[in-house]
Backbone as CSV, one residue per row, in Angstrom:
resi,resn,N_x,N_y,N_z,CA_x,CA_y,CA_z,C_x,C_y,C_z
1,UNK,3.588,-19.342,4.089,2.501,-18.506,3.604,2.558,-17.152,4.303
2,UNK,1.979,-16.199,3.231,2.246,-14.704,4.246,0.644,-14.365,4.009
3,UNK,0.257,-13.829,5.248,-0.761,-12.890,5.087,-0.558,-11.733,5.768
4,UNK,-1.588,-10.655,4.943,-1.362,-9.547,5.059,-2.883,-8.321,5.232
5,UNK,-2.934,-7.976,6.597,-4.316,-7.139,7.132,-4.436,-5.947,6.849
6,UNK,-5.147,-5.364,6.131,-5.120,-3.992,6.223,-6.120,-3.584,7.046
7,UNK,-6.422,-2.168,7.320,-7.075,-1.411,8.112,-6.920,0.343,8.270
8,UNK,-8.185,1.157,8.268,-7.734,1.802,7.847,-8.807,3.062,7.071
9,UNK,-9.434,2.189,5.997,-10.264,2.801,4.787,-11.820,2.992,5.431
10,UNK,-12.113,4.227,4.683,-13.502,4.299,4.664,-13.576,5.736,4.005
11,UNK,-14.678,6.614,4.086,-15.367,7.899,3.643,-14.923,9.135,4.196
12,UNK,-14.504,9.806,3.428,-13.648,11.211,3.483,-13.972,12.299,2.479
13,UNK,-14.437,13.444,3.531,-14.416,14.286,2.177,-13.221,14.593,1.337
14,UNK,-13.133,14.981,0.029,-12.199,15.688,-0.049,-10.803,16.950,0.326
15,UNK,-9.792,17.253,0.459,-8.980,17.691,1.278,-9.085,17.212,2.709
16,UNK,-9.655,15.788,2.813,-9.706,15.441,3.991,-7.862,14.275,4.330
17,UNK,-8.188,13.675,5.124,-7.152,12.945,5.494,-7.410,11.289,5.689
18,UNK,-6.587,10.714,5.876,-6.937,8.969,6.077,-5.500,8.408,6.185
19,UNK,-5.444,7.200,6.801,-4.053,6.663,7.304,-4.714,4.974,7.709
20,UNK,-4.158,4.496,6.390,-3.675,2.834,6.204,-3.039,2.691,6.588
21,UNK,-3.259,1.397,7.126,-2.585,0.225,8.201,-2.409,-1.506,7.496
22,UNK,-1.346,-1.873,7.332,-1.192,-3.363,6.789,0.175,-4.029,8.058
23,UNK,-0.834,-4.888,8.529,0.098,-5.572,8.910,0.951,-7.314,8.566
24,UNK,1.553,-7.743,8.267,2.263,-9.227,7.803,2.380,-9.605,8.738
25,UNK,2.198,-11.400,8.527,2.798,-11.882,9.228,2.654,-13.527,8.025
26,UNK,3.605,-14.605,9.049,3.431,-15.634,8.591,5.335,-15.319,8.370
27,UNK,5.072,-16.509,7.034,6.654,-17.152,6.373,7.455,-15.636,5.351
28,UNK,7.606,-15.088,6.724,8.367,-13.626,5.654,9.981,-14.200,6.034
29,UNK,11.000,-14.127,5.059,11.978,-14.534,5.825,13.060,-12.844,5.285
30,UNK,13.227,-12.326,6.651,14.196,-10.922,5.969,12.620,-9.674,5.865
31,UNK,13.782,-9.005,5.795,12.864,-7.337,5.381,12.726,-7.545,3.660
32,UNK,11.393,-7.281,3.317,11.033,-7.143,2.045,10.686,-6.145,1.448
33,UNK,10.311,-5.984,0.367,9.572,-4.391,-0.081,8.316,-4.493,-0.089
34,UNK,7.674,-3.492,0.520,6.189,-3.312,1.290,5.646,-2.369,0.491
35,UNK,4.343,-2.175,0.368,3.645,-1.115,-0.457,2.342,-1.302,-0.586
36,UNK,2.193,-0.361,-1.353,0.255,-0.103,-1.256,0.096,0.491,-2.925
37,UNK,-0.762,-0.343,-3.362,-1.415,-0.407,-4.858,-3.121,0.178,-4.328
38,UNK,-3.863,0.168,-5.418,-4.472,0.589,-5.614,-5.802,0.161,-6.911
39,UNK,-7.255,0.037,-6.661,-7.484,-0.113,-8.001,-9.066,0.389,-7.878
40,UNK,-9.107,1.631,-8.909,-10.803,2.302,-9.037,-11.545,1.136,-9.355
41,UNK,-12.588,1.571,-10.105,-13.622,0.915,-10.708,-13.755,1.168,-12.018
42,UNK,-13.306,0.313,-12.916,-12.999,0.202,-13.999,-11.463,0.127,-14.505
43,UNK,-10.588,0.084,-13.800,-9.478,0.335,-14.111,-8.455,-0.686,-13.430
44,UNK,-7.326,-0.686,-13.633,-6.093,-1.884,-13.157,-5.579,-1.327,-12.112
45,UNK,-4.935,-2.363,-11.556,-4.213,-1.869,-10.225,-3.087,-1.334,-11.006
46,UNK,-2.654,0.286,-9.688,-1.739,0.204,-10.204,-0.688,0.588,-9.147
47,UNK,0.414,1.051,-9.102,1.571,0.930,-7.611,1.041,1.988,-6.855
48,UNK,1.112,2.848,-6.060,0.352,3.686,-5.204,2.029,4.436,-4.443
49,UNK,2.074,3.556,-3.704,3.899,3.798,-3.032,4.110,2.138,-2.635
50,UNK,5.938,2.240,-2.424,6.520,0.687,-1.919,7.674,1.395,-1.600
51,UNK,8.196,0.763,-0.080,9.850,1.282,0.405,9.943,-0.366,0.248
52,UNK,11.521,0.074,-0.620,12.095,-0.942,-1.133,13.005,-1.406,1.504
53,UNK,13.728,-2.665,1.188,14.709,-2.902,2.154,15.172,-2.340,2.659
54,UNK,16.086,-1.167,1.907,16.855,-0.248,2.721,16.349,1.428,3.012
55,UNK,14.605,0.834,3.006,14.222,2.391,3.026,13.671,3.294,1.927
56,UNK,14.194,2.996,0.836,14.152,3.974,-0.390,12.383,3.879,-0.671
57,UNK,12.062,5.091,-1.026,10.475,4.961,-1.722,10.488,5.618,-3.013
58,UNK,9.185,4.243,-3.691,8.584,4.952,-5.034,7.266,5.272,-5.058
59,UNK,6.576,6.524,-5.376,5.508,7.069,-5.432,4.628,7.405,-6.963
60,UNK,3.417,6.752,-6.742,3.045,7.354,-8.152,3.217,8.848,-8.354
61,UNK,3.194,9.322,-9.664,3.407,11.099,-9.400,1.681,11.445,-8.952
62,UNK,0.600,10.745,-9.319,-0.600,11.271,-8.727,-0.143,11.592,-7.072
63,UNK,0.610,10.817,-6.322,0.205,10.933,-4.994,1.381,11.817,-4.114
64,UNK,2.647,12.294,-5.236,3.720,12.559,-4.104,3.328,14.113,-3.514
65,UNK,3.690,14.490,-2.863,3.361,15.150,-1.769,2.295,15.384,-1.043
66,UNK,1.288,14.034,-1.202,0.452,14.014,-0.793,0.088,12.787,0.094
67,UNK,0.768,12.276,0.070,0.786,10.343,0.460,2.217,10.224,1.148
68,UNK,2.030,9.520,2.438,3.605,9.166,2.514,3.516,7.715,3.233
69,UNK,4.412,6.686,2.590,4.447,5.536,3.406,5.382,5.247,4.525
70,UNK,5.113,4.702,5.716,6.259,4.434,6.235,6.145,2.953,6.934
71,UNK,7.345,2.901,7.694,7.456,0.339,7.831,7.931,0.680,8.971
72,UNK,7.203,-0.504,9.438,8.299,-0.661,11.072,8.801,-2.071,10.805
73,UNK,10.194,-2.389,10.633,10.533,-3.547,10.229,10.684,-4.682,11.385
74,UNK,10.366,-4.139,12.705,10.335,-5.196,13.832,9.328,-5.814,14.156
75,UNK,8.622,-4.843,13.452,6.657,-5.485,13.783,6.094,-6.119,11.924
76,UNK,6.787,-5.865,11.041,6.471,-5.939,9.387,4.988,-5.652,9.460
77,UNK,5.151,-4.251,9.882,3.556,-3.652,9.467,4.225,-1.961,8.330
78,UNK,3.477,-1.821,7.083,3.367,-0.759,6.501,2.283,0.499,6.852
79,UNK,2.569,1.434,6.384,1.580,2.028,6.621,1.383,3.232,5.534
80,UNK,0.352,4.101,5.486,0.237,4.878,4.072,-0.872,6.281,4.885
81,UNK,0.213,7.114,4.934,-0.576,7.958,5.329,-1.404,9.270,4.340
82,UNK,-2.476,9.542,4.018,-2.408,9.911,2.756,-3.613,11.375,3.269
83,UNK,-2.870,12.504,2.615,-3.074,13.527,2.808,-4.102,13.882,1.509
84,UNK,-4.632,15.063,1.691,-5.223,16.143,0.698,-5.787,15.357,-0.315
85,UNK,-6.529,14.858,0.042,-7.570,13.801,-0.910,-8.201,14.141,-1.539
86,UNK,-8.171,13.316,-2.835,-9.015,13.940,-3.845,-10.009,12.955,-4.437
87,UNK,-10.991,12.990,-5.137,-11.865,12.129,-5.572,-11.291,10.969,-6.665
88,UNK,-10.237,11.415,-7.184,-9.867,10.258,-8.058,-8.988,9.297,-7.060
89,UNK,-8.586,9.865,-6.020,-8.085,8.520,-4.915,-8.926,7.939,-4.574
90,UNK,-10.198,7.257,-4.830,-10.991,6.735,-4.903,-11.128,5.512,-5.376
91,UNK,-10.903,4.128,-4.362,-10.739,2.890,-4.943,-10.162,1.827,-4.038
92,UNK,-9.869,0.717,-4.385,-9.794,-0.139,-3.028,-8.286,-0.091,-3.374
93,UNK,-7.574,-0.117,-1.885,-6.073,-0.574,-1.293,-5.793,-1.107,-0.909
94,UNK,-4.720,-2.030,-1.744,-4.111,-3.139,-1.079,-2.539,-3.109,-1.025
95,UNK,-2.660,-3.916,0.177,-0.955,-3.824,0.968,-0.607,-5.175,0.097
96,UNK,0.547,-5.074,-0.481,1.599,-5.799,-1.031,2.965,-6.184,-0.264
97,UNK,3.218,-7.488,-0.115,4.499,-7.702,0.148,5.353,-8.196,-1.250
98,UNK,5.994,-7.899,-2.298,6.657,-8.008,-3.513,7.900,-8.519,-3.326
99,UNK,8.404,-9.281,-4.030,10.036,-9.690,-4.042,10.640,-10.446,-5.252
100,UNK,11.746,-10.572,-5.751,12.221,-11.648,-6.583,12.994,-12.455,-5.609
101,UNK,13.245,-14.013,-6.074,14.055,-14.823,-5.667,14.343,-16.021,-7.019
102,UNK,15.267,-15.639,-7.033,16.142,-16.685,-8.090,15.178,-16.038,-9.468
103,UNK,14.621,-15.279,-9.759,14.683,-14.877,-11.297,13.036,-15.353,-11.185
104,UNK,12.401,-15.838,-10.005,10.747,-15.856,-9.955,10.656,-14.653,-9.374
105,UNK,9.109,-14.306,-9.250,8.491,-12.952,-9.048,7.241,-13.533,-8.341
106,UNK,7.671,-13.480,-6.292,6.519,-13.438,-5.436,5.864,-12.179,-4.941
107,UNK,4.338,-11.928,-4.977,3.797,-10.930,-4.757,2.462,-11.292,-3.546
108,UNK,2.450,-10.999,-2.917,1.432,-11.760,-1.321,0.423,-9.965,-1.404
109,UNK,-0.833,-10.494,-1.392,-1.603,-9.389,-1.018,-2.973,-9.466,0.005
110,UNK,-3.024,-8.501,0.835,-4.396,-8.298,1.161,-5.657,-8.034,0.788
111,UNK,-6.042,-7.790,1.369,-7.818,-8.503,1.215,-8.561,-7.429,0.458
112,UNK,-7.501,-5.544,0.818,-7.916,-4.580,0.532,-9.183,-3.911,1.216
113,UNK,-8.710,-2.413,1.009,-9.773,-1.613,2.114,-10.096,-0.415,1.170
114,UNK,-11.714,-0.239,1.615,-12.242,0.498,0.415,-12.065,2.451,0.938
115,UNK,-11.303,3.414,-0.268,-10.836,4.379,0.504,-12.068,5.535,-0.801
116,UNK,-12.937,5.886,0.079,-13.935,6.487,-0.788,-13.791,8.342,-0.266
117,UNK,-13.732,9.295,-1.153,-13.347,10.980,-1.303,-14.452,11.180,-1.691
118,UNK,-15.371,11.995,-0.982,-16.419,12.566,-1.525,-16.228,14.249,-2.360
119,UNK,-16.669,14.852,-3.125,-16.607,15.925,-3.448,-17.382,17.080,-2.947
């Protein structure tokens, strides 16, 4: 079993700043792809950023140059540092650990942390 802590979220004005924290632990076996989703109120989760194994990142286009994730793979904690905030970043975040194995699709998430932009 994996669980996964975030920490991190709370109330920001706009052009303000904030920096998520997820840490794993449990039955991870290997470096996985780590990331941070996202979901308003009314709406679906959707990917936010994830560094794949060897590093590589994908960013929604809402967030790139504004968001950056980074992993420490000795400790399997992510992190999401997220700049120049705006009110539609507004919504709860959750840290994802994602993977395929053999042609199934495991996805382990946290509990989520609420990241509120005032205007």
């Amino acid at each position: 079993q994996v669980r996964l802590v975030e920490s991190g979220g709370g109330l920001v004005q706009a052009g303000g700043s904030l920096r998520l924290s997820c840490a794993a632990s449990g039955s991870i076996f290997g470096i996985k792809p780590m990331g941070w989703y996202r979901q308003a109120p009314g709406k679906g989760r959707e990917l936010v950023a994830v560094m794949a194994e060897d590093g590589s990142t994908t960013y929604a286009d809402s967030v790139k140059g504004r968001f950056t994730i980074s992993r420490d793979n000795a400790k399997n904690t992510v992190d999401l540092q997220m700049n120049s905030l705006k009110p539609e970043d507004t919504a709860v975040y959750y840290c994802n650990v994602g993977f395929w194995v053999g042609g199934a699709r495991y996805d382990y998430w946290g509990q989520g942390t609420q990241v509120t932009v005032s205007s």
